[in-house]
Amino acid sequence: MKPKHVGLSKNMQFFKSKSVAKGTPSVAYTPIYQCDEFSLCIFFIAANAVIPLHNHPGMTVFSKVLLGDLHIKSYDWVDSMPPPESQPRLARLKVDSVLKAPCKTSVLYPTTGGNIHEFRAVTPCAVLDVLGPPYSKDDRDCSYYKELQHSALSNGESSRVNEGGSDYLRWLEEIEVPQDSHMERIDYWGPQIVD
């Protein structure tokens, strides 16, 4: 999948912008297609903008950075059983790196692959997402999280194990939708998908 397949080009004004926006940098999305089995959309993430740490419950997600450089930080739960309501939960860091277009497609599974993740644009980005099944307010709405410092916990658990290894653990606490998190819906102008 390339930018031209969805009507995008690096020559578009959004991707050429070098100026820093005043206030909170913007995130927009454009739905391309949705059915009962999956949805297809593109996220436009301005430089320095963030899609906060969130999950995709019971969903498989294919993400492809079409244009730009995107920092991704993602986690998987250490235990499959959730703790009691409103308790922090231990997660293992899976990815903490920058993806530069063109790059391979990332796949997030319901319980592995970094299903809990945050996107931070290094440069203006376009990210294609295929979500299956799609979000549903009834039973598949996302939750947001914040990382806790290990010193914030009273049980003495460490935020890192295997000194010098790659097994980094963090406590994640579910939060309300962050106040500065806003996504604007915009129209899709690329080729139409015909059923």
mmCIF file of C-alpha atoms in Angstrom:
data_model
loop_
_atom_site.group_PDB
_atom_site.id
_atom_site.type_symbol
_atom_site.label_atom_id
_atom_site.label_comp_id
_atom_site.label_asym_id
_atom_site.label_seq_id
_atom_site.Cartn_x
_atom_site.Cartn_y
_atom_site.Cartn_z
ATOM 1 C CA MET A 1 0.000 0.000 0.000
ATOM 2 C CA LYS A 2 1.390 3.344 -1.046
ATOM 3 C CA PRO A 3 0.202 6.927 -0.460
ATOM 4 C CA LYS A 4 -0.998 7.244 -4.062
ATOM 5 C CA HIS A 5 -3.424 4.339 -3.517
ATOM 6 C CA VAL A 6 -5.444 6.555 -1.154
ATOM 7 C CA GLY A 7 -4.955 9.852 -2.996
ATOM 8 C CA LEU A 8 -1.999 11.148 -0.953
ATOM 9 C CA SER A 9 1.303 12.701 -1.984
ATOM 10 C CA LYS A 10 4.282 14.048 -0.043
ATOM 11 C CA ASN A 11 3.817 17.231 -2.090
ATOM 12 C CA MET A 12 0.520 18.035 -0.332
ATOM 13 C CA GLN A 13 0.711 21.170 1.824
ATOM 14 C CA PHE A 14 0.058 19.242 5.078
ATOM 15 C CA PHE A 15 3.259 17.200 4.622
ATOM 16 C CA LYS A 16 5.402 20.173 3.552
ATOM 17 C CA SER A 17 4.626 22.261 6.631
ATOM 18 C CA LYS A 18 7.719 23.079 8.666
ATOM 19 C CA SER A 19 6.015 25.517 11.026
ATOM 20 C CA VAL A 20 4.926 24.540 14.509
ATOM 21 C CA ALA A 21 1.207 25.008 15.156
ATOM 22 C CA LYS A 22 0.081 27.246 17.975
ATOM 23 C CA GLY A 23 -1.683 25.392 20.779
ATOM 24 C CA THR A 24 -2.146 21.637 20.718
ATOM 25 C CA PRO A 25 -1.014 20.133 17.379
ATOM 26 C CA SER A 26 -3.906 18.599 15.468
ATOM 27 C CA VAL A 27 -4.975 15.059 14.704
ATOM 28 C CA ALA A 28 -7.577 14.388 12.037
ATOM 29 C CA TYR A 29 -8.995 11.204 10.602
ATOM 30 C CA THR A 30 -10.848 10.310 7.472
ATOM 31 C CA PRO A 31 -12.967 7.171 7.305
ATOM 32 C CA ILE A 32 -12.534 5.351 4.003
ATOM 33 C CA TYR A 33 -14.747 2.310 4.478
ATOM 34 C CA GLN A 34 -16.593 0.414 7.204
ATOM 35 C CA CYS A 35 -18.592 -2.806 7.349
ATOM 36 C CA ASP A 36 -19.439 -5.266 10.139
ATOM 37 C CA GLU A 37 -16.082 -7.034 9.767
ATOM 38 C CA PHE A 38 -13.586 -4.149 9.542
ATOM 39 C CA SER A 39 -13.020 -0.431 9.118
ATOM 40 C CA LEU A 40 -10.431 1.426 7.090
ATOM 41 C CA CYS A 41 -9.304 4.973 7.918
ATOM 42 C CA ILE A 42 -6.380 7.378 7.652
ATOM 43 C CA PHE A 43 -5.048 9.466 10.520
ATOM 44 C CA PHE A 44 -3.365 12.784 9.741
ATOM 45 C CA ILE A 45 -1.062 13.666 12.619
ATOM 46 C CA ALA A 46 0.608 17.096 12.644
ATOM 47 C CA ALA A 47 4.240 17.349 13.785
ATOM 48 C CA ASN A 48 4.442 16.946 17.597
ATOM 49 C CA ALA A 49 0.804 15.847 17.826
ATOM 50 C CA VAL A 50 -0.050 12.787 19.912
ATOM 51 C CA ILE A 51 -2.679 10.081 19.787
ATOM 52 C CA PRO A 52 -2.586 9.199 23.501
ATOM 53 C CA LEU A 53 -1.899 5.755 24.970
ATOM 54 C CA HIS A 54 -5.009 3.663 24.175
ATOM 55 C CA ASN A 55 -6.065 0.111 23.373
ATOM 56 C CA HIS A 56 -8.054 -1.791 20.760
ATOM 57 C CA PRO A 57 -10.127 -4.288 22.793
ATOM 58 C CA GLY A 58 -10.711 -7.589 21.028
ATOM 59 C CA MET A 59 -9.447 -6.132 17.751
ATOM 60 C CA THR A 60 -6.670 -6.831 15.284
ATOM 61 C CA VAL A 61 -5.173 -3.666 13.801
ATOM 62 C CA PHE A 62 -2.957 -3.270 10.755
ATOM 63 C CA SER A 63 -1.177 0.117 10.786
ATOM 64 C CA LYS A 64 0.933 1.499 7.974
ATOM 65 C CA VAL A 65 2.824 4.801 8.090
ATOM 66 C CA LEU A 66 2.207 6.098 4.564
ATOM 67 C CA LEU A 67 4.025 9.427 4.896
ATOM 68 C CA GLY A 68 6.188 11.003 7.591
ATOM 69 C CA ASP A 69 8.062 9.844 10.693
ATOM 70 C CA LEU A 70 6.067 8.470 13.624
ATOM 71 C CA HIS A 71 7.249 7.538 17.118
ATOM 72 C CA ILE A 72 5.358 4.517 18.439
ATOM 73 C CA LYS A 73 5.388 3.328 22.024
ATOM 74 C CA SER A 74 3.399 0.165 22.666
ATOM 75 C CA TYR A 75 2.704 -2.338 25.428
ATOM 76 C CA ASP A 76 1.109 -5.709 26.059
ATOM 77 C CA TRP A 77 -0.398 -6.759 29.380
ATOM 78 C CA VAL A 78 1.807 -9.052 31.471
ATOM 79 C CA ASP A 79 -1.192 -10.925 32.939
ATOM 80 C CA SER A 80 -4.274 -11.860 30.972
ATOM 81 C CA MET A 81 -6.550 -11.356 33.990
ATOM 82 C CA PRO A 82 -7.392 -7.701 34.655
ATOM 83 C CA PRO A 83 -6.940 -6.390 38.205
ATOM 84 C CA PRO A 84 -9.854 -5.092 40.272
ATOM 85 C CA GLU A 85 -11.528 -1.965 38.874
ATOM 86 C CA SER A 86 -9.390 1.209 38.917
ATOM 87 C CA GLN A 87 -6.173 -0.619 39.832
ATOM 88 C CA PRO A 88 -2.986 -0.090 37.787
ATOM 89 C CA ARG A 89 -1.997 -3.025 35.611
ATOM 90 C CA LEU A 90 1.479 -4.257 34.714
ATOM 91 C CA ALA A 91 2.430 -4.037 31.023
ATOM 92 C CA ARG A 92 5.526 -5.018 29.057
ATOM 93 C CA LEU A 93 7.025 -2.508 26.620
ATOM 94 C CA LYS A 94 6.962 -4.021 23.112
ATOM 95 C CA VAL A 95 7.986 -1.121 20.861
ATOM 96 C CA ASP A 96 9.596 2.253 21.514
ATOM 97 C CA SER A 97 10.890 3.457 18.166
ATOM 98 C CA VAL A 98 10.384 5.749 15.193
ATOM 99 C CA LEU A 99 8.862 4.380 11.989
ATOM 100 C CA LYS A 100 9.826 6.259 8.847
ATOM 101 C CA ALA A 101 7.748 5.925 5.699
ATOM 102 C CA PRO A 102 8.014 3.831 3.653
ATOM 103 C CA CYS A 103 8.059 1.009 6.196
ATOM 104 C CA LYS A 104 6.473 -2.355 6.862
ATOM 105 C CA THR A 105 2.940 -2.723 8.170
ATOM 106 C CA SER A 106 2.611 -3.129 11.950
ATOM 107 C CA VAL A 107 0.120 -5.674 13.270
ATOM 108 C CA LEU A 108 -1.511 -5.440 16.693
ATOM 109 C CA TYR A 109 -3.434 -8.465 17.911
ATOM 110 C CA PRO A 110 -6.084 -8.462 20.662
ATOM 111 C CA THR A 111 -3.570 -9.531 23.342
ATOM 112 C CA THR A 112 -0.138 -9.207 21.685
ATOM 113 C CA GLY A 113 1.896 -7.051 19.349
ATOM 114 C CA GLY A 114 1.560 -3.836 21.357
ATOM 115 C CA ASN A 115 -2.233 -3.495 21.461
ATOM 116 C CA ILE A 116 -1.888 -0.603 23.930
ATOM 117 C CA HIS A 117 -0.032 2.143 22.100
ATOM 118 C CA GLU A 118 0.681 5.822 21.616
ATOM 119 C CA PHE A 119 1.512 7.648 18.375
ATOM 120 C CA ARG A 120 3.642 10.816 18.441
ATOM 121 C CA ALA A 121 4.392 12.498 15.107
ATOM 122 C CA VAL A 122 8.009 13.485 14.576
ATOM 123 C CA THR A 123 7.041 15.061 11.239
ATOM 124 C CA PRO A 124 3.563 15.465 9.704
ATOM 125 C CA CYS A 125 2.280 11.898 9.173
ATOM 126 C CA ALA A 126 -0.421 9.913 7.446
ATOM 127 C CA VAL A 127 -1.193 6.520 9.001
ATOM 128 C CA LEU A 128 -3.514 3.979 7.412
ATOM 129 C CA ASP A 129 -5.375 1.756 9.901
ATOM 130 C CA VAL A 130 -7.404 -1.360 9.161
ATOM 131 C CA LEU A 131 -9.331 -2.433 12.286
ATOM 132 C CA GLY A 132 -11.139 -5.739 12.561
ATOM 133 C CA PRO A 133 -13.716 -5.817 13.904
ATOM 134 C CA PRO A 134 -14.356 -2.048 13.958
ATOM 135 C CA TYR A 135 -14.879 -0.003 17.106
ATOM 136 C CA SER A 136 -18.316 -0.247 18.682
ATOM 137 C CA LYS A 137 -19.671 1.994 21.440
ATOM 138 C CA ASP A 138 -21.555 -1.055 22.763
ATOM 139 C CA ASP A 139 -18.685 -3.485 23.309
ATOM 140 C CA ARG A 140 -15.445 -2.342 21.652
ATOM 141 C CA ASP A 141 -14.755 1.242 22.672
ATOM 142 C CA CYS A 142 -11.140 2.098 23.444
ATOM 143 C CA SER A 143 -9.740 2.920 26.870
ATOM 144 C CA TYR A 144 -6.985 5.430 27.591
ATOM 145 C CA TYR A 145 -4.026 4.941 29.935
ATOM 146 C CA LYS A 146 -1.198 6.777 31.601
ATOM 147 C CA GLU A 147 2.167 5.403 32.627
ATOM 148 C CA LEU A 148 2.914 5.438 36.339
ATOM 149 C CA GLN A 149 6.364 5.867 37.798
ATOM 150 C CA HIS A 150 7.346 2.836 39.858
ATOM 151 C CA SER A 151 7.794 5.094 42.902
ATOM 152 C CA ALA A 152 4.068 5.953 42.650
ATOM 153 C CA LEU A 153 3.156 2.397 43.661
ATOM 154 C CA SER A 154 2.970 1.315 47.276
ATOM 155 C CA ASN A 155 3.490 -2.415 46.686
ATOM 156 C CA GLY A 156 7.213 -2.107 45.926
ATOM 157 C CA GLU A 157 6.953 -3.549 42.386
ATOM 158 C CA SER A 158 9.730 -2.407 40.066
ATOM 159 C CA SER A 159 9.059 -0.785 36.696
ATOM 160 C CA ARG A 160 12.009 -2.594 35.121
ATOM 161 C CA VAL A 161 13.347 -6.123 35.312
ATOM 162 C CA ASN A 162 16.368 -7.895 33.811
ATOM 163 C CA GLU A 163 18.829 -5.051 34.297
ATOM 164 C CA GLY A 164 20.340 -4.351 30.888
ATOM 165 C CA GLY A 165 17.807 -6.616 29.157
ATOM 166 C CA SER A 166 14.868 -5.836 26.930
ATOM 167 C CA ASP A 167 12.099 -6.723 29.397
ATOM 168 C CA TYR A 168 10.824 -3.273 30.458
ATOM 169 C CA LEU A 169 7.695 -3.228 32.567
ATOM 170 C CA ARG A 170 5.454 -0.277 33.406
ATOM 171 C CA TRP A 171 2.338 0.148 35.434
ATOM 172 C CA LEU A 172 -0.514 1.537 33.339
ATOM 173 C CA GLU A 173 -3.551 3.164 34.870
ATOM 174 C CA GLU A 174 -6.814 3.594 32.979
ATOM 175 C CA ILE A 175 -7.886 7.232 32.691
ATOM 176 C CA GLU A 176 -10.683 9.266 31.125
ATOM 177 C CA VAL A 177 -10.170 10.575 27.587
ATOM 178 C CA PRO A 178 -7.346 13.141 27.927
ATOM 179 C CA GLN A 179 -8.695 16.689 27.777
ATOM 180 C CA ASP A 180 -6.266 17.804 25.097
ATOM 181 C CA SER A 181 -7.087 14.787 22.921
ATOM 182 C CA HIS A 182 -9.309 15.805 20.042
ATOM 183 C CA MET A 183 -9.703 14.285 16.592
ATOM 184 C CA GLU A 184 -11.361 16.135 13.789
ATOM 185 C CA ARG A 185 -13.188 14.104 11.148
ATOM 186 C CA ILE A 186 -12.428 15.171 7.593
ATOM 187 C CA ASP A 187 -13.737 13.992 4.235
ATOM 188 C CA TYR A 188 -11.911 11.336 2.277
ATOM 189 C CA TRP A 189 -10.828 12.531 -1.173
ATOM 190 C CA GLY A 190 -9.070 9.409 -2.468
ATOM 191 C CA PRO A 191 -10.344 6.574 -4.671
ATOM 192 C CA GLN A 192 -13.663 5.162 -3.506
ATOM 193 C CA ILE A 193 -14.099 1.562 -2.406
ATOM 194 C CA VAL A 194 -16.992 -0.153 -4.139
ATOM 195 C CA ASP A 195 -18.766 -3.089 -2.457
#
